[in-house]
PDB file of C-alpha atoms in Angstrom:
ATOM      1  CA  MET A   1     -23.025 -25.936   6.657  1.00  0.00           C
ATOM      2  CA  GLU A   2     -22.253 -28.483   9.686  1.00  0.00           C
ATOM      3  CA  THR A   3     -19.115 -28.800  10.845  1.00  0.00           C
ATOM      4  CA  VAL A   4     -18.547 -32.363   9.300  1.00  0.00           C
ATOM      5  CA  ASP A   5     -19.555 -31.488   5.963  1.00  0.00           C
ATOM      6  CA  TYR A   6     -16.873 -28.366   6.038  1.00  0.00           C
ATOM      7  CA  LEU A   7     -14.243 -30.736   7.240  1.00  0.00           C
ATOM      8  CA  GLU A   8     -15.017 -33.268   4.421  1.00  0.00           C
ATOM      9  CA  ARG A   9     -14.777 -30.227   2.018  1.00  0.00           C
ATOM     10  CA  VAL A  10     -11.634 -29.297   3.049  1.00  0.00           C
ATOM     11  CA  ILE A  11     -10.210 -32.879   3.043  1.00  0.00           C
ATOM     12  CA  GLY A  12     -11.490 -33.061  -0.383  1.00  0.00           C
ATOM     13  CA  ILE A  13      -9.579 -29.949  -1.437  1.00  0.00           C
ATOM     14  CA  LEU A  14      -6.548 -31.646  -0.139  1.00  0.00           C
ATOM     15  CA  ARG A  15      -7.262 -34.815  -1.888  1.00  0.00           C
ATOM     16  CA  ASN A  16      -7.341 -32.885  -4.990  1.00  0.00           C
ATOM     17  CA  VAL A  17      -4.271 -30.898  -4.356  1.00  0.00           C
ATOM     18  CA  GLN A  18      -2.334 -34.024  -3.605  1.00  0.00           C
ATOM     19  CA  SER A  19      -3.455 -36.160  -6.614  1.00  0.00           C
ATOM     20  CA  GLN A  20      -3.647 -33.168  -9.283  1.00  0.00           C
ATOM     21  CA  GLU A  21      -0.556 -30.692  -7.989  1.00  0.00           C
ATOM     22  CA  LEU A  22       1.914 -33.265  -6.832  1.00  0.00           C
ATOM     23  CA  PRO A  23       4.285 -32.896  -9.915  1.00  0.00           C
ATOM     24  CA  LYS A  24       3.973 -29.335  -9.790  1.00  0.00           C
ATOM     25  CA  LEU A  25       5.080 -29.462  -6.154  1.00  0.00           C
ATOM     26  CA  GLU A  26       7.642 -31.601  -6.435  1.00  0.00           C
ATOM     27  CA  ARG A  27       9.101 -29.225  -9.320  1.00  0.00           C
ATOM     28  CA  ALA A  28       8.716 -26.218  -6.924  1.00  0.00           C
ATOM     29  CA  ALA A  29      10.621 -28.397  -4.352  1.00  0.00           C
ATOM     30  CA  ASN A  30      13.243 -28.784  -6.969  1.00  0.00           C
ATOM     31  CA  TRP A  31      13.676 -25.386  -7.639  1.00  0.00           C
ATOM     32  CA  ILE A  32      13.989 -24.444  -3.963  1.00  0.00           C
ATOM     33  CA  PHE A  33      16.918 -26.968  -3.689  1.00  0.00           C
ATOM     34  CA  GLU A  34      18.689 -25.558  -6.701  1.00  0.00           C
ATOM     35  CA  THR A  35      18.165 -22.188  -5.574  1.00  0.00           C
ATOM     36  CA  VAL A  36      19.731 -22.669  -2.629  1.00  0.00           C
ATOM     37  CA  ARG A  37      22.566 -24.794  -3.773  1.00  0.00           C
ATOM     38  CA  GLN A  38      23.399 -22.055  -6.268  1.00  0.00           C
ATOM     39  CA  GLY A  39      23.540 -19.558  -3.090  1.00  0.00           C
ATOM     40  CA  ARG A  40      20.563 -17.519  -4.352  1.00  0.00           C
ATOM     41  CA  CYS A  41      17.461 -16.646  -2.617  1.00  0.00           C
ATOM     42  CA  VAL A  42      13.788 -17.865  -2.060  1.00  0.00           C
ATOM     43  CA  TYR A  43      11.301 -15.411  -1.391  1.00  0.00           C
ATOM     44  CA  PHE A  44       7.609 -15.773  -0.229  1.00  0.00           C
ATOM     45  CA  TYR A  45       4.978 -13.007  -0.450  1.00  0.00           C
ATOM     46  CA  GLY A  46       1.266 -12.658  -0.416  1.00  0.00           C
ATOM     47  CA  CYS A  47      -1.330  -9.737   0.387  1.00  0.00           C
ATOM     48  CA  THR A  48      -3.527 -10.048   3.353  1.00  0.00           C
ATOM     49  CA  HIS A  49      -4.541 -13.452   3.970  1.00  0.00           C
ATOM     50  CA  ALA A  50      -2.640 -14.931   1.316  1.00  0.00           C
ATOM     51  CA  GLY A  51       0.390 -13.683   3.182  1.00  0.00           C
ATOM     52  CA  ILE A  52      -0.306 -16.130   6.027  1.00  0.00           C
ATOM     53  CA  LEU A  53       1.238 -18.765   3.873  1.00  0.00           C
ATOM     54  CA  THR A  54       4.276 -16.493   4.001  1.00  0.00           C
ATOM     55  CA  GLN A  55       4.646 -16.609   7.609  1.00  0.00           C
ATOM     56  CA  GLU A  56       3.981 -20.220   7.632  1.00  0.00           C
ATOM     57  CA  ALA A  57       6.942 -20.885   5.442  1.00  0.00           C
ATOM     58  CA  PHE A  58       9.102 -18.424   7.370  1.00  0.00           C
ATOM     59  CA  TYR A  59      11.327 -19.763  10.308  1.00  0.00           C
ATOM     60  CA  ARG A  60       9.374 -22.600  11.403  1.00  0.00           C
ATOM     61  CA  THR A  61      10.987 -25.029  14.053  1.00  0.00           C
ATOM     62  CA  GLY A  62      12.315 -27.821  11.983  1.00  0.00           C
ATOM     63  CA  GLY A  63      11.735 -26.000   8.639  1.00  0.00           C
ATOM     64  CA  LEU A  64      14.319 -24.122   6.337  1.00  0.00           C
ATOM     65  CA  ALA A  65      15.479 -20.831   7.703  1.00  0.00           C
ATOM     66  CA  ILE A  66      16.634 -20.019   3.953  1.00  0.00           C
ATOM     67  CA  ILE A  67      13.187 -18.411   3.330  1.00  0.00           C
ATOM     68  CA  ASN A  68      12.959 -14.466   2.902  1.00  0.00           C
ATOM     69  CA  PRO A  69       9.641 -13.258   3.663  1.00  0.00           C
ATOM     70  CA  ILE A  70       8.528 -10.248   2.099  1.00  0.00           C
ATOM     71  CA  PHE A  71       6.216  -8.126   4.609  1.00  0.00           C
ATOM     72  CA  VAL A  72       5.356  -4.689   3.474  1.00  0.00           C
ATOM     73  CA  PRO A  73       3.119  -2.140   4.857  1.00  0.00           C
ATOM     74  CA  GLY A  74      -0.124  -2.082   3.925  1.00  0.00           C
ATOM     75  CA  THR A  75      -0.486  -5.434   2.857  1.00  0.00           C
ATOM     76  CA  LEU A  76      -0.430  -7.475   5.758  1.00  0.00           C
ATOM     77  CA  VAL A  77      -3.636  -8.777   7.961  1.00  0.00           C
ATOM     78  CA  SER A  78      -2.068  -6.704  10.985  1.00  0.00           C
ATOM     79  CA  ASP A  79      -2.810  -3.592   9.100  1.00  0.00           C
ATOM     80  CA  SER A  80      -5.236  -1.128  10.519  1.00  0.00           C
ATOM     81  CA  PRO A  81      -7.953  -0.433   9.419  1.00  0.00           C
ATOM     82  CA  ILE A  82      -7.935  -3.994   7.618  1.00  0.00           C
ATOM     83  CA  THR A  83      -9.810  -2.547   4.461  1.00  0.00           C
ATOM     84  CA  LEU A  84      -6.738  -0.251   3.816  1.00  0.00           C
ATOM     85  CA  THR A  85      -5.046  -3.636   2.630  1.00  0.00           C
ATOM     86  CA  SER A  86      -7.972  -3.830  -0.174  1.00  0.00           C
ATOM     87  CA  ALA A  87      -6.954  -0.562  -1.695  1.00  0.00           C
ATOM     88  CA  VAL A  88      -3.162  -1.218  -1.482  1.00  0.00           C
ATOM     89  CA  GLU A  89      -3.415  -4.525  -3.241  1.00  0.00           C
ATOM     90  CA  ARG A  90      -4.738  -2.465  -6.078  1.00  0.00           C
ATOM     91  CA  LEU A  91      -2.093   0.020  -6.211  1.00  0.00           C
ATOM     92  CA  ASP A  92      -0.290   0.603  -9.851  1.00  0.00           C
ATOM     93  CA  GLY A  93       3.489   0.125  -9.267  1.00  0.00           C
ATOM     94  CA  TYR A  94       3.611  -0.528  -5.553  1.00  0.00           C
ATOM     95  CA  GLY A  95       4.694  -4.490  -6.432  1.00  0.00           C
ATOM     96  CA  CYS A  96       7.486  -3.104  -8.334  1.00  0.00           C
ATOM     97  CA  VAL A  97       8.785  -1.153  -5.514  1.00  0.00           C
ATOM     98  CA  ILE A  98       8.558  -4.345  -3.593  1.00  0.00           C
ATOM     99  CA  ALA A  99      10.633  -6.363  -5.645  1.00  0.00           C
ATOM    100  CA  GLU A 100      13.253  -3.823  -5.683  1.00  0.00           C
ATOM    101  CA  GLN A 101      13.378  -3.007  -2.296  1.00  0.00           C
ATOM    102  CA  SER A 102      13.346  -6.650  -1.357  1.00  0.00           C
ATOM    103  CA  GLY A 103      16.603  -7.231  -3.724  1.00  0.00           C
ATOM    104  CA  ILE A 104      15.325  -9.908  -5.818  1.00  0.00           C
ATOM    105  CA  GLY A 105      17.770 -10.646  -8.357  1.00  0.00           C
ATOM    106  CA  PRO A 106      18.689 -13.191 -11.265  1.00  0.00           C
ATOM    107  CA  LYS A 107      18.500 -16.877 -10.262  1.00  0.00           C
ATOM    108  CA  ASP A 108      16.191 -16.171  -7.137  1.00  0.00           C
ATOM    109  CA  LEU A 109      12.905 -18.005  -6.850  1.00  0.00           C
ATOM    110  CA  LEU A 110       9.740 -15.773  -5.629  1.00  0.00           C
ATOM    111  CA  PHE A 111       6.689 -17.723  -4.559  1.00  0.00           C
ATOM    112  CA  ILE A 112       3.386 -15.393  -4.715  1.00  0.00           C
ATOM    113  CA  HIS A 113       0.226 -16.563  -3.132  1.00  0.00           C
ATOM    114  CA  SER A 114      -3.199 -14.937  -4.480  1.00  0.00           C
ATOM    115  CA  VAL A 115      -6.133 -16.862  -4.342  1.00  0.00           C
ATOM    116  CA  SER A 116      -8.027 -14.505  -6.740  1.00  0.00           C
ATOM    117  CA  GLY A 117      -4.513 -13.824  -8.738  1.00  0.00           C
ATOM    118  CA  ARG A 118      -6.474 -10.673 -10.146  1.00  0.00           C
ATOM    119  CA  ASN A 119      -4.747  -7.584  -8.192  1.00  0.00           C
ATOM    120  CA  ASN A 120      -2.046  -5.226  -9.211  1.00  0.00           C
ATOM    121  CA  VAL A 121       0.672  -5.836  -6.463  1.00  0.00           C
ATOM    122  CA  PRO A 122       0.978  -9.464  -6.758  1.00  0.00           C
ATOM    123  CA  ILE A 123       0.965  -9.026 -10.754  1.00  0.00           C
ATOM    124  CA  ASP A 124       3.510  -6.283 -10.769  1.00  0.00           C
ATOM    125  CA  LEU A 125       5.562  -7.935  -8.108  1.00  0.00           C
ATOM    126  CA  ALA A 126       5.776 -10.993 -10.461  1.00  0.00           C
ATOM    127  CA  VAL A 127       6.316  -9.061 -13.786  1.00  0.00           C
ATOM    128  CA  THR A 128       9.121  -7.195 -12.145  1.00  0.00           C
ATOM    129  CA  ALA A 129      11.055 -10.260 -10.562  1.00  0.00           C
ATOM    130  CA  LYS A 130      10.776 -11.994 -13.814  1.00  0.00           C
ATOM    131  CA  GLU A 131      12.446  -8.889 -15.526  1.00  0.00           C
ATOM    132  CA  ARG A 132      15.096  -9.152 -13.109  1.00  0.00           C
ATOM    133  CA  GLY A 133      15.876 -12.648 -13.643  1.00  0.00           C
ATOM    134  CA  ALA A 134      14.147 -14.789 -11.036  1.00  0.00           C
ATOM    135  CA  GLN A 135      11.769 -17.396 -11.538  1.00  0.00           C
ATOM    136  CA  VAL A 136       8.182 -16.946 -10.030  1.00  0.00           C
ATOM    137  CA  VAL A 137       5.706 -19.739  -8.839  1.00  0.00           C
ATOM    138  CA  CYS A 138       2.249 -18.809  -8.143  1.00  0.00           C
ATOM    139  CA  ILE A 139      -0.274 -20.371  -5.576  1.00  0.00           C
ATOM    140  CA  THR A 140      -3.538 -19.534  -6.857  1.00  0.00           C
ATOM    141  CA  GLY A 141      -6.950 -20.826  -7.172  1.00  0.00           C
ATOM    142  CA  MET A 142      -7.785 -21.600 -10.654  1.00  0.00           C
ATOM    143  CA  ASP A 143     -11.564 -21.808 -10.111  1.00  0.00           C
ATOM    144  CA  TYR A 144     -11.648 -18.608  -8.821  1.00  0.00           C
ATOM    145  CA  THR A 145      -9.083 -16.621 -11.049  1.00  0.00           C
ATOM    146  CA  THR A 146     -10.693 -17.652 -14.185  1.00  0.00           C
ATOM    147  CA  ARG A 147     -14.135 -16.182 -13.125  1.00  0.00           C
ATOM    148  CA  VAL A 148     -12.881 -12.662 -12.222  1.00  0.00           C
ATOM    149  CA  ARG A 149     -11.615  -9.800 -14.198  1.00  0.00           C
ATOM    150  CA  SER A 150      -8.107  -8.966 -13.568  1.00  0.00           C
ATOM    151  CA  ARG A 151      -7.547  -5.408 -12.239  1.00  0.00           C
ATOM    152  CA  HIS A 152      -4.063  -4.935 -13.579  1.00  0.00           C
ATOM    153  CA  CYS A 153      -3.584  -2.660 -16.521  1.00  0.00           C
ATOM    154  CA  SER A 154      -2.342  -5.641 -18.730  1.00  0.00           C
ATOM    155  CA  GLY A 155      -5.443  -7.493 -18.225  1.00  0.00           C
ATOM    156  CA  LYS A 156      -3.742 -10.442 -17.203  1.00  0.00           C
ATOM    157  CA  HIS A 157      -4.217 -12.423 -14.229  1.00  0.00           C
ATOM    158  CA  LEU A 158      -1.254 -13.724 -11.910  1.00  0.00           C
ATOM    159  CA  TYR A 159      -1.045 -17.212 -13.413  1.00  0.00           C
ATOM    160  CA  GLU A 160      -0.427 -15.988 -16.738  1.00  0.00           C
ATOM    161  CA  ILE A 161       2.792 -14.510 -15.983  1.00  0.00           C
ATOM    162  CA  CYS A 162       4.368 -17.120 -13.581  1.00  0.00           C
ATOM    163  CA  ASP A 163       6.774 -19.890 -14.438  1.00  0.00           C
ATOM    164  CA  LEU A 164       4.910 -22.196 -12.428  1.00  0.00           C
ATOM    165  CA  VAL A 165       1.233 -22.500 -11.441  1.00  0.00           C
ATOM    166  CA  ILE A 166       0.178 -24.577  -8.403  1.00  0.00           C
ATOM    167  CA  ASP A 167      -3.595 -24.393  -8.334  1.00  0.00           C
ATOM    168  CA  ASN A 168      -4.478 -24.462  -4.239  1.00  0.00           C
ATOM    169  CA  HIS A 169      -8.170 -25.640  -5.488  1.00  0.00           C
ATOM    170  CA  CYS A 170      -9.800 -22.951  -3.456  1.00  0.00           C
ATOM    171  CA  PRO A 171     -13.429 -22.681  -4.908  1.00  0.00           C
ATOM    172  CA  TYR A 172     -14.826 -19.454  -6.271  1.00  0.00           C
ATOM    173  CA  GLY A 173     -15.384 -17.170  -3.563  1.00  0.00           C
ATOM    174  CA  ASP A 174     -12.707 -18.091  -1.436  1.00  0.00           C
ATOM    175  CA  ALA A 175     -15.327 -18.573   1.606  1.00  0.00           C
ATOM    176  CA  LEU A 176     -14.441 -22.425   2.190  1.00  0.00           C
TER     177      LEU A 176
END
């Protein structure tokens, strides 16, 4: 793929997000406002590369300093060997521990980014956060997640659990 072709495809994805996800993005922004207004917490989480979005949301110049990032061992791009993260994100129950140790509670707001939406840790985190009374927003690739089998014991994907689903329009395979 040539550089210009690649850039055009990325721009196309961004245009799709703008045209198709704008109402959901505005709803999520309103949820952030209401959560903060009520004195509750806003959390962000993602495993490995999906966690880069958490880093982007957290403590940026000119941004909101109210974001609580969830960075946990075994799920970060900086973990070594990097292949460890693939095994950890498939662990049963680790997402429950993450939710409990992070202090997610009633009326908090949690964003989870997972392109495939199929692995145990993000799904367990979403389930536990909802059980604890939090609202959960997932950012996922619907083209991708609907083509793969869930690895979670429930057989569900992340988008089937969350209160709001924002499609990042990542194509199947996640290579773009």
